[in-house]
XYZ file of C-alpha atoms in Angstrom:
687
model
C -32.115 31.919 -1.112
C -32.175 31.488 2.238
C -31.430 27.947 4.389
C -34.478 26.704 5.562
C -36.228 27.057 1.611
C -32.865 24.778 1.031
C -33.335 22.041 3.919
C -36.749 21.777 2.252
C -35.553 20.952 -1.579
C -33.551 17.739 0.584
C -36.221 14.974 -0.636
C -35.742 11.946 1.334
C -36.124 9.543 -1.798
C -34.028 7.573 -4.406
C -32.174 10.291 -5.809
C -29.388 7.972 -6.990
C -28.566 8.575 -10.968
C -28.902 5.322 -13.423
C -25.133 4.825 -13.922
C -24.356 4.280 -9.893
C -28.049 2.064 -8.757
C -26.480 -0.449 -11.736
C -23.497 -1.015 -9.884
C -25.067 -0.916 -6.827
C -27.739 -3.437 -7.807
C -25.145 -5.811 -9.619
C -23.185 -5.612 -6.332
C -25.651 -6.314 -4.851
C -25.888 -3.667 -2.037
C -28.992 -1.475 -3.376
C -31.119 -2.474 -0.538
C -28.789 -1.073 1.783
C -28.516 2.489 0.213
C -31.354 3.070 -1.793
C -32.720 5.372 1.082
C -28.762 7.330 1.812
C -29.122 9.839 -1.231
C -31.225 12.125 1.533
C -27.605 12.306 3.387
C -25.753 15.158 0.284
C -27.325 18.726 0.573
C -27.758 21.144 -1.840
C -25.699 23.332 -0.365
C -22.730 23.927 2.000
C -22.888 23.077 6.267
C -21.360 25.690 8.594
C -18.435 23.122 9.917
C -17.854 23.260 5.783
C -18.191 27.454 5.595
C -15.554 26.960 8.531
C -13.480 23.964 6.843
C -12.119 25.501 3.686
C -10.434 28.988 4.978
C -8.257 26.785 6.944
C -7.059 24.925 3.728
C -3.912 25.614 1.711
C -4.461 23.389 -0.897
C -7.715 21.745 -2.877
C -8.896 19.212 -6.357
C -10.849 20.369 -7.927
C -11.764 18.647 -11.621
C -12.660 20.530 -14.988
C -14.042 19.991 -18.512
C -11.776 21.205 -21.364
C -13.836 21.691 -24.981
C -14.350 17.677 -25.870
C -15.656 17.213 -21.953
C -12.789 15.348 -20.413
C -11.883 16.012 -16.095
C -9.146 17.017 -15.438
C -8.292 17.447 -11.709
C -5.986 20.818 -11.095
C -4.207 21.062 -8.132
C -5.092 23.901 -6.521
C -2.495 25.590 -3.827
C -3.202 29.467 -1.550
C -2.454 30.531 2.002
C -4.842 30.253 4.521
C -8.533 31.926 3.214
C -7.750 31.359 -0.206
C -10.272 29.769 -0.547
C -13.986 31.064 1.304
C -17.544 30.364 1.689
C -19.170 34.609 1.318
C -22.667 31.946 1.024
C -23.909 28.829 1.747
C -24.380 28.084 -1.764
C -20.866 30.604 -3.150
C -17.166 28.272 -2.777
C -14.746 31.799 -3.557
C -11.621 30.828 -4.830
C -8.665 33.760 -5.230
C -5.568 33.103 -5.304
C -2.330 33.105 -7.600
C -1.356 29.210 -9.130
C 2.285 28.494 -11.134
C 5.288 29.057 -9.369
C 3.336 29.637 -5.480
C 3.577 33.304 -4.607
C 0.642 33.238 -2.567
C 1.259 29.366 -0.937
C 2.644 27.754 1.786
C 6.446 27.514 1.092
C 6.599 30.561 -1.879
C 9.750 32.003 -0.368
C 11.152 28.835 0.630
C 10.390 26.869 -2.517
C 9.635 30.282 -5.084
C 13.577 30.004 -6.991
C 12.790 26.457 -7.547
C 9.136 26.858 -8.553
C 10.714 29.634 -10.980
C 13.362 28.783 -12.012
C 11.083 25.358 -14.454
C 7.952 27.160 -14.710
C 8.628 28.595 -17.940
C 9.373 25.102 -19.378
C 6.800 22.920 -17.902
C 3.580 23.477 -20.240
C 0.324 25.649 -18.462
C -2.155 24.209 -15.704
C -5.386 22.925 -17.986
C -7.027 24.154 -14.906
C -7.136 28.374 -16.861
C -7.913 26.089 -20.050
C -10.627 24.408 -19.422
C -12.719 27.177 -17.479
C -12.771 29.821 -19.456
C -12.885 27.876 -23.303
C -14.411 24.058 -21.664
C -17.190 22.342 -22.071
C -20.554 24.585 -21.589
C -23.846 23.750 -20.944
C -27.111 25.703 -21.225
C -27.229 28.907 -20.059
C -23.238 29.357 -21.060
C -22.342 27.802 -17.070
C -19.860 25.297 -16.230
C -19.244 22.095 -14.365
C -17.075 21.626 -11.635
C -16.226 18.996 -8.604
C -14.226 19.873 -6.073
C -12.956 17.563 -2.582
C -12.103 19.210 0.352
C -8.786 17.799 2.242
C -6.823 18.483 5.220
C -3.967 15.956 5.799
C -2.834 16.230 9.233
C -6.366 14.839 10.347
C -7.927 13.471 6.923
C -10.975 15.267 7.468
C -12.705 15.498 3.803
C -15.667 17.147 2.437
C -17.018 16.347 -1.469
C -18.522 18.727 -3.187
C -19.595 19.598 -6.581
C -21.570 22.468 -8.980
C -21.237 25.136 -11.627
C -19.167 27.829 -12.764
C -21.474 30.793 -13.961
C -20.326 33.436 -16.567
C -20.727 36.301 -14.229
C -18.316 34.496 -11.442
C -15.154 34.418 -13.201
C -14.084 37.706 -11.750
C -9.682 36.589 -12.824
C -8.977 33.727 -15.332
C -5.513 34.749 -16.328
C -2.948 31.929 -17.615
C 0.214 34.121 -18.328
C -0.080 35.364 -14.290
C -1.374 32.153 -12.412
C -4.257 34.457 -10.912
C -7.618 32.939 -9.911
C -10.208 34.436 -8.881
C -13.990 32.425 -8.863
C -17.180 32.414 -7.464
C -18.017 28.443 -7.694
C -21.984 28.283 -7.035
C -22.680 24.489 -4.920
C -25.061 22.834 -6.445
C -23.774 19.293 -3.502
C -21.769 18.600 -0.574
C -21.263 15.286 1.754
C -18.778 14.373 4.068
C -16.228 11.322 4.235
C -14.689 9.334 5.815
C -11.365 9.274 6.555
C -10.373 6.032 5.429
C -7.063 5.050 2.849
C -6.521 8.892 2.758
C -1.829 9.556 4.223
C -1.261 11.719 7.627
C 0.828 14.364 5.979
C 2.424 17.999 6.539
C 3.931 21.070 5.212
C 7.295 20.753 5.105
C 9.040 23.444 5.475
C 12.723 22.832 5.455
C 15.062 23.954 2.090
C 14.160 22.620 -1.298
C 16.675 20.443 -3.292
C 17.716 21.795 -6.020
C 16.172 23.066 -9.331
C 15.585 20.458 -11.517
C 17.393 21.002 -14.327
C 15.815 20.777 -18.173
C 16.780 17.059 -18.928
C 13.817 16.381 -16.061
C 11.987 18.893 -17.578
C 11.814 16.790 -20.934
C 9.596 14.118 -18.986
C 6.326 16.772 -19.455
C 6.659 16.537 -22.994
C 5.292 13.284 -24.842
C 6.181 14.517 -29.253
C 6.204 17.615 -30.926
C 3.667 17.447 -32.733
C 1.987 19.412 -31.406
C -2.623 18.963 -30.467
C -4.453 21.624 -32.418
C -7.394 21.773 -29.942
C -4.960 21.748 -26.445
C -1.519 23.534 -27.361
C 0.036 20.508 -26.042
C 2.401 17.440 -27.636
C -0.369 14.915 -28.976
C 0.096 12.049 -26.908
C 2.172 8.658 -27.601
C 2.631 6.790 -23.784
C 3.742 8.273 -20.743
C 7.361 9.134 -20.073
C 9.579 6.466 -17.694
C 9.501 10.635 -15.663
C 5.753 10.037 -15.686
C 5.803 6.563 -14.710
C 7.972 7.339 -11.347
C 5.155 10.035 -10.009
C 2.508 7.480 -10.174
C 4.810 4.283 -8.836
C 5.429 6.166 -5.813
C 1.926 7.159 -4.961
C 0.152 6.444 -2.518
C -3.043 8.729 -3.840
C -4.853 10.051 -6.538
C -7.639 12.184 -7.602
C -9.979 11.221 -9.433
C -12.473 13.502 -11.455
C -15.513 12.007 -13.390
C -19.208 13.079 -14.648
C -21.972 12.175 -16.051
C -24.535 15.444 -16.961
C -27.949 14.899 -17.446
C -29.702 18.865 -17.923
C -32.911 17.061 -17.780
C -32.612 15.522 -13.909
C -31.967 17.270 -10.428
C -29.005 18.905 -10.548
C -28.841 16.709 -7.350
C -27.938 13.685 -8.921
C -26.403 15.178 -12.494
C -22.768 17.114 -12.508
C -19.292 16.037 -11.590
C -17.329 14.191 -9.443
C -13.601 14.624 -7.583
C -12.762 12.150 -5.416
C -9.467 11.240 -3.425
C -8.544 7.492 -3.813
C -5.481 5.807 -1.678
C -3.110 2.729 -0.403
C -0.038 2.163 -0.091
C 2.452 2.885 -2.335
C 2.277 2.277 -5.633
C -1.284 0.928 -4.965
C -1.628 2.292 -8.417
C 0.101 1.115 -11.765
C 1.143 1.601 -15.103
C 1.015 -0.470 -17.388
C 1.259 0.078 -21.145
C -0.787 3.253 -21.895
C -3.385 1.925 -19.057
C -2.973 2.899 -15.455
C -4.803 0.267 -13.343
C -6.051 0.699 -9.321
C -7.703 -1.374 -7.469
C -11.909 0.051 -5.843
C -11.169 -0.826 -1.999
C -14.019 -1.399 0.276
C -16.350 2.463 0.509
C -19.312 3.828 1.730
C -21.081 1.573 -1.819
C -21.988 5.140 -3.441
C -20.327 4.448 -6.051
C -20.396 7.667 -6.886
C -16.879 7.944 -9.003
C -17.832 4.105 -10.476
C -21.461 5.274 -11.031
C -20.631 7.918 -12.711
C -17.935 6.183 -14.788
C -20.970 3.457 -15.260
C -22.592 6.033 -17.546
C -19.733 8.161 -19.546
C -16.069 6.659 -19.265
C -14.109 9.716 -19.660
C -11.974 10.666 -16.363
C -8.954 12.749 -15.414
C -6.485 11.703 -12.669
C -4.007 13.278 -10.407
C -0.942 11.977 -8.845
C 1.633 14.317 -6.859
C 5.241 13.482 -5.682
C 4.618 15.237 -2.064
C 8.547 15.383 -1.813
C 9.488 16.953 -4.866
C 6.498 18.884 -6.091
C 5.668 17.353 -8.967
C 1.843 16.613 -10.810
C 1.051 14.257 -13.129
C -2.967 14.858 -14.916
C -4.089 12.419 -16.588
C -7.340 12.094 -18.925
C -8.194 8.645 -20.988
C -11.561 6.285 -20.153
C -12.028 4.417 -17.425
C -13.544 0.775 -17.519
C -14.940 -1.341 -13.909
C -13.539 -4.925 -13.949
C -15.335 -6.592 -11.052
C -14.406 -10.591 -10.083
C -12.418 -12.360 -12.339
C -11.594 -10.154 -14.894
C -10.497 -7.722 -11.960
C -8.058 -10.500 -10.319
C -6.263 -10.808 -13.514
C -5.979 -7.089 -13.907
C -4.868 -6.122 -10.447
C -4.100 -9.914 -8.447
C -6.462 -10.327 -5.417
C -8.486 -6.614 -5.943
C -13.186 -6.793 -5.793
C -12.975 -4.629 -8.709
C -10.221 -2.789 -10.477
C -10.881 0.884 -12.649
C -8.745 1.144 -15.954
C -9.025 3.993 -16.986
C -7.278 3.975 -21.013
C -4.546 7.210 -21.277
C -5.208 9.360 -24.248
C -3.436 12.296 -23.348
C -0.733 13.053 -19.503
C 0.988 16.671 -18.606
C 3.803 16.594 -16.457
C 4.664 19.963 -14.602
C 7.856 18.911 -12.678
C 8.584 21.347 -9.552
C 5.494 23.354 -10.116
C 3.878 22.804 -6.355
C 5.302 26.428 -3.644
C 5.327 23.331 -1.169
C 6.410 20.476 -0.697
C 4.690 17.205 1.998
C 6.479 14.889 4.765
C 5.110 12.100 4.793
C 3.982 11.072 8.874
C 1.609 7.937 8.241
C 0.283 5.545 6.377
C -3.349 5.139 6.401
C -4.560 1.672 9.216
C -6.542 0.891 6.329
C -4.494 0.400 3.663
C -4.254 -2.941 2.154
C -1.148 -4.749 1.542
C -0.306 -3.470 -1.899
C 0.679 -6.988 -4.563
C 4.494 -7.347 -5.161
C 6.034 -7.761 -8.336
C 6.493 -11.532 -7.925
C 2.985 -11.195 -7.190
C 2.406 -9.174 -10.347
C 4.191 -11.280 -12.522
C 1.957 -14.395 -11.809
C 1.117 -16.392 -15.448
C -2.638 -17.096 -14.079
C -3.072 -19.263 -17.193
C -0.768 -21.204 -15.467
C -3.346 -24.105 -13.219
C -2.395 -23.541 -9.461
C -0.058 -26.065 -7.126
C -2.336 -27.558 -3.913
C -1.683 -27.970 -1.408
C -3.278 -30.121 0.653
C -2.696 -30.629 4.565
C -0.678 -33.268 6.395
C 0.267 -33.275 9.873
C 0.097 -31.202 12.525
C 2.839 -30.692 15.046
C 1.566 -28.579 18.433
C 4.854 -26.437 19.621
C 2.521 -24.173 22.355
C -1.747 -23.440 22.894
C -0.617 -20.962 20.131
C 1.542 -22.059 18.323
C 1.402 -24.676 15.476
C 3.523 -26.513 12.739
C 1.094 -27.225 9.114
C 2.719 -29.571 6.493
C 1.551 -28.931 3.284
C 2.087 -31.409 0.492
C 1.505 -30.088 -3.257
C -0.038 -31.251 -6.131
C 3.041 -30.745 -8.648
C 6.832 -29.926 -7.118
C 7.785 -26.159 -6.234
C 10.493 -24.186 -6.436
C 11.583 -22.150 -2.964
C 14.894 -20.808 -1.354
C 15.552 -21.575 2.529
C 13.971 -18.682 4.250
C 11.663 -17.517 1.384
C 7.328 -17.082 1.758
C 4.709 -19.182 0.450
C 1.109 -16.797 -0.624
C -1.840 -18.866 -0.197
C -5.323 -17.688 -1.196
C -7.884 -18.844 1.089
C -10.698 -17.399 -0.712
C -13.193 -19.523 -0.393
C -13.795 -19.608 3.249
C -14.271 -15.814 3.089
C -17.621 -15.179 4.670
C -17.786 -11.643 6.248
C -20.386 -9.060 5.898
C -19.670 -5.719 5.079
C -18.623 -3.384 6.829
C -18.284 0.285 6.628
C -15.792 1.164 9.323
C -13.876 -1.112 11.252
C -11.759 0.692 13.744
C -11.115 -2.772 15.714
C -9.323 -3.887 12.179
C -8.693 -1.939 10.118
C -7.535 -4.550 7.777
C -10.851 -6.090 7.618
C -12.652 -4.479 5.080
C -10.562 -5.127 1.847
C -9.250 -9.173 3.780
C -9.247 -10.514 -0.260
C -7.934 -14.263 2.070
C -4.632 -14.105 0.483
C -2.146 -15.130 3.873
C 1.715 -14.817 3.073
C 3.822 -16.843 6.058
C 7.125 -17.736 5.958
C 8.482 -21.072 5.495
C 10.097 -23.348 7.756
C 11.244 -26.457 5.988
C 13.858 -26.376 3.655
C 14.078 -27.903 0.186
C 16.435 -30.899 0.508
C 19.846 -29.335 -0.181
C 21.058 -28.228 -3.066
C 20.828 -29.360 -6.627
C 24.464 -29.252 -7.366
C 27.476 -30.345 -4.409
C 29.025 -26.606 -7.290
C 26.909 -24.917 -6.242
C 27.497 -22.734 -3.603
C 25.002 -19.535 -3.495
C 21.883 -20.425 -1.185
C 20.002 -17.252 -2.412
C 18.496 -18.635 -5.743
C 15.724 -21.259 -5.923
C 17.454 -22.873 -8.593
C 20.158 -24.035 -7.040
C 17.932 -25.844 -4.569
C 16.156 -29.095 -5.518
C 12.674 -29.528 -6.273
C 10.236 -29.782 -2.772
C 6.702 -31.833 -3.308
C 5.560 -30.833 0.322
C 6.965 -27.599 2.920
C 5.986 -26.359 6.154
C 4.926 -23.054 8.584
C 5.164 -22.777 11.654
C 2.945 -20.102 12.611
C 0.990 -18.207 15.813
C -2.165 -17.955 16.318
C -3.271 -14.181 15.823
C -6.219 -12.651 18.013
C -9.049 -11.829 16.435
C -7.152 -13.453 13.594
C -9.460 -15.127 10.340
C -7.192 -17.401 8.984
C -4.303 -17.678 11.923
C -7.392 -18.722 13.914
C -8.702 -20.819 10.762
C -5.702 -23.361 10.708
C -5.794 -23.547 14.314
C -8.710 -25.011 14.804
C -8.277 -27.572 11.870
C -8.031 -31.741 13.034
C -6.969 -33.515 9.791
C -9.604 -35.831 7.866
C -8.005 -38.494 5.969
C -11.807 -38.386 4.193
C -12.425 -34.356 3.228
C -8.306 -33.362 2.939
C -7.800 -29.275 3.889
C -6.688 -28.254 0.203
C -6.264 -25.000 -0.636
C -4.485 -23.321 -3.423
C -1.159 -21.583 -3.172
C -0.192 -19.321 -5.278
C 3.522 -18.662 -4.940
C 6.963 -18.673 -3.098
C 9.268 -15.464 -3.260
C 10.594 -13.197 -1.144
C 15.004 -11.561 -0.966
C 15.156 -12.004 2.940
C 17.306 -15.518 2.760
C 20.516 -16.631 3.663
C 23.838 -14.791 2.598
C 26.494 -15.936 -0.599
C 29.219 -15.391 0.741
C 31.849 -12.873 0.854
C 34.738 -14.681 -0.644
C 34.957 -18.743 -1.643
C 37.800 -18.400 0.959
C 36.519 -16.386 3.178
C 35.135 -17.854 5.906
C 30.996 -16.755 5.931
C 29.883 -15.380 8.851
C 26.076 -14.422 10.204
C 24.101 -13.456 12.948
C 20.844 -13.891 13.132
C 18.026 -11.679 15.629
C 14.569 -12.824 15.952
C 11.811 -11.627 18.797
C 8.822 -14.224 18.897
C 7.299 -15.857 15.749
C 10.462 -14.125 13.873
C 11.868 -16.885 13.985
C 10.522 -18.866 11.378
C 12.562 -17.879 8.071
C 15.783 -18.621 10.239
C 14.299 -22.862 10.688
C 14.487 -22.501 7.378
C 17.585 -20.995 6.611
C 19.272 -23.669 9.239
C 18.318 -26.730 8.288
C 18.684 -25.638 4.129
C 22.723 -24.505 5.321
C 22.750 -27.847 7.232
C 21.675 -30.265 3.977
C 24.312 -28.370 1.565
C 28.532 -28.383 1.330
C 30.380 -26.125 1.279
C 33.190 -24.827 -0.050
C 33.845 -22.445 3.693
C 33.118 -22.947 6.707
C 29.676 -20.985 7.612
C 29.435 -19.790 11.251
C 26.267 -19.096 12.227
C 25.209 -17.447 15.824
C 21.607 -16.219 16.705
C 20.369 -14.133 19.128
C 16.928 -15.623 19.523
C 14.002 -12.931 21.667
C 10.746 -15.129 23.336
C 9.136 -14.265 25.681
C 9.424 -18.034 27.807
C 11.080 -21.139 26.404
C 8.528 -23.136 25.392
C 7.697 -20.096 22.789
C 11.508 -20.301 21.203
C 10.714 -23.668 20.467
C 13.591 -25.506 22.314
C 12.907 -28.829 19.705
C 13.697 -27.212 17.159
C 16.983 -25.467 18.798
C 18.101 -28.836 19.795
C 17.720 -30.081 16.638
C 19.256 -27.249 14.521
C 22.180 -27.950 17.343
C 23.124 -31.321 16.900
C 25.773 -32.878 14.922
C 25.310 -33.283 11.724
C 25.018 -36.529 10.438
C 27.539 -37.713 7.861
C 30.831 -40.237 7.108
C 34.141 -38.967 6.594
C 33.971 -39.581 2.912
C 31.544 -37.899 1.522
C 32.302 -34.370 3.871
C 35.973 -33.864 2.151
C 37.231 -30.962 2.187
C 33.248 -29.923 2.282
C 31.759 -27.737 5.808
C 28.856 -27.797 7.101
C 27.394 -24.795 9.044
C 28.452 -24.193 12.787
C 25.188 -23.238 14.883
C 25.376 -21.871 18.384
C 22.151 -19.716 20.147
C 22.045 -17.381 23.328
C 18.417 -17.631 24.493
C 17.137 -14.557 25.290
C 13.529 -15.162 27.729
C 11.825 -11.397 28.116
C 8.845 -12.813 31.124
C 8.797 -13.052 34.030
C 10.005 -15.764 35.715
C 10.514 -16.905 39.584
C 13.561 -18.362 40.694
C 12.728 -21.461 40.776
C 11.123 -21.661 37.244
C 14.224 -19.930 35.677
C 16.431 -22.301 37.294
C 14.391 -25.232 35.416
C 14.579 -22.382 32.394
C 18.448 -23.171 32.599
C 18.645 -26.378 33.458
C 16.372 -27.782 29.997
C 18.407 -25.614 28.462
C 22.144 -26.702 29.272
C 21.233 -29.965 27.811
C 20.949 -28.477 24.288
C 24.075 -27.799 22.584
C 25.184 -24.995 21.915
C 21.759 -22.900 23.265
C 22.474 -20.812 26.950
C 20.636 -18.555 28.144
C 20.203 -15.000 29.835
C 16.388 -13.194 30.528
C 15.719 -9.937 29.953
C 15.914 -8.156 26.996
C 18.106 -7.427 23.893
C 20.887 -4.520 24.908
C 23.662 -2.975 22.544
C 25.941 -4.491 25.710
C 24.126 -8.276 25.855
C 24.270 -7.752 21.820
C 27.860 -7.611 21.860
C 28.659 -9.662 24.902
C 27.015 -12.254 23.384
C 28.819 -12.310 20.343
C 31.637 -9.987 20.164
C 32.476 -10.378 17.069
C 29.243 -8.681 15.841
C 30.677 -5.930 13.408
C 32.180 -7.878 10.959
C 28.603 -10.374 10.697
C 25.651 -10.371 8.190
C 22.922 -9.530 9.909
C 19.808 -10.813 9.916
C 16.496 -9.676 12.233
C 13.183 -10.397 11.357
C 10.316 -9.494 14.019
C 7.451 -7.956 15.324
C 8.307 -3.988 13.698
C 8.983 -2.868 17.293
C 11.367 -5.744 17.585
C 12.845 -4.471 15.010
C 13.254 -0.855 15.153
C 14.565 -0.893 19.429
C 16.956 -4.008 17.286
C 18.683 -1.141 14.776
C 19.044 2.179 17.455
C 20.958 -1.084 19.238
C 23.254 -1.897 16.423
C 23.134 1.630 15.544
C 24.554 2.129 18.763
C 27.536 -0.541 18.108
C 28.570 1.872 14.617
C 27.126 -1.226 12.571
C 26.431 -0.026 9.210
C 22.596 -0.492 7.912
C 23.593 -1.990 4.818
C 24.812 -4.925 6.883
C 21.699 -5.414 8.437
C 18.484 -7.249 6.201
C 15.575 -7.159 7.473
C 11.948 -9.104 6.252
C 10.115 -7.351 4.329
C 6.078 -8.040 2.979
C 5.851 -6.213 -0.163
C 2.199 -7.509 0.007
């Protein structure tokens, strides 16, 4: 069939099937996408024909005899896939241990050692015994993806009986000619950049690890595999570590056009842990995409799906088949916090194949489009509980770009100094749809949930006997909290807050979702020894230390607490000198109350990195001289300056917070000073 004839077959009309249309209508995007179905082609373009031979892997969805989709990870040397004709995709390789795959020489022994224990890939069974349609044809869907550059092409079609040249489960030999019925190029969003690891493999997995591939000894007569009783811990681990999955779906109606009916196989990505196991279900969010809803549209008509999870570092694959539901709005958020849409798959069968890949892959870069993944604290929120309302009560301006916002809460809350607050600004989300946003990738899935470190502290420990700073239960409940926030250029919420003015008639009130975090003042190693802490912050990364020191100054302890704070800022105003004066001033209190108790001693060294004229530098030094226990240096922090500023650095617990480049630089300096990584605690948000 000539290219000219094929081009003439592409009708510029609405070719979406009923499931896709239903979801597009439900989400009110129908008018904007109804004419875009014409971009699907019933053949491989010249670029696609050149692309597939350059790959060492291919992801393909097939159907078993029950019509259930399964996704398989095909591997081979470059050239194992080719396109001899624009309507054909030829695959010729050997799987199951990887005699032909990249890295097979290095990983062959490890793969072979587990091969006899690993269950077979259902691909071989499906290609010869799977669901058949008229003329004995079998449907397939695949995605050609290059992890090194995020290029992705999706395709599907049929396998005709005469085009099954070699399918041998025993040897892993595979040679088929796949007829192509539909192709489309997909965007690079949510794809992790990774590369094949040519290093030596790790130890061969033992039989104990392999035991995770079977969930029961009662065999299913149809699948020849153990009956499914739920994911094992080993299988769950594969899901938990994954930053992507591959999903196969189906909508097959032989009465309509080939380009509308068929299978779909595509990539879904996010940060590690974006998909999670909940009993016998796997749930994952459906992030903002092209709004065609090929996968979700298929699910609207046929709930059967297949999933593939990969541990690229270990070479393990987990294949799952089951039935999917689409959750939207409130239902989605109950299943997965802050998601607009969620796919919920009830698992019917699973296969764990340990060490089955002939190569390993290293992660180089997560996608900048990945939304933050809900933390375990956030996942555990009691949805039936009435949310806490936070009402803005005071605004304190520090600089043009830094303000402190004080909120009163509708009921008391608990938190430890240094922890964060999670706030819901969803009511202000008025941003329209954009498919790609290279200027601000995170805006595409912005749920207007914000996490900021609390800069205030609760009013003292609940008991004078309790000297554990780390537990929220050790602190008195609070009915207010403060957030010190820097305006972020282009930031939707930071700019919203900075543009606010207090209005007593119409108070600004938002939901407080929760407080949490592990970045808190460490408890003493021993009650008999002084607690020595070194805080290092860059820019607005000082906010958790404001909270920690404020909390520590209110707490009486049985041991001395010595805090040395290295604070890097551009100019003195950015270091919040009025707050430093508060934190280093003598603590009020009579001797009878203090008795043998101690309050912390705090010393601060400022490193100001901005351009300072000699006159301005002299003025800064004069101002700093009036603040007790604070001294100033000009220039950037390095390992020599750290050691001069804090000579007993090696004896201290190090707390580090700031922009990522700043923290990376400081970690390098600490490494030069031979400070063990276990002695360094950094602030990291999990969502």
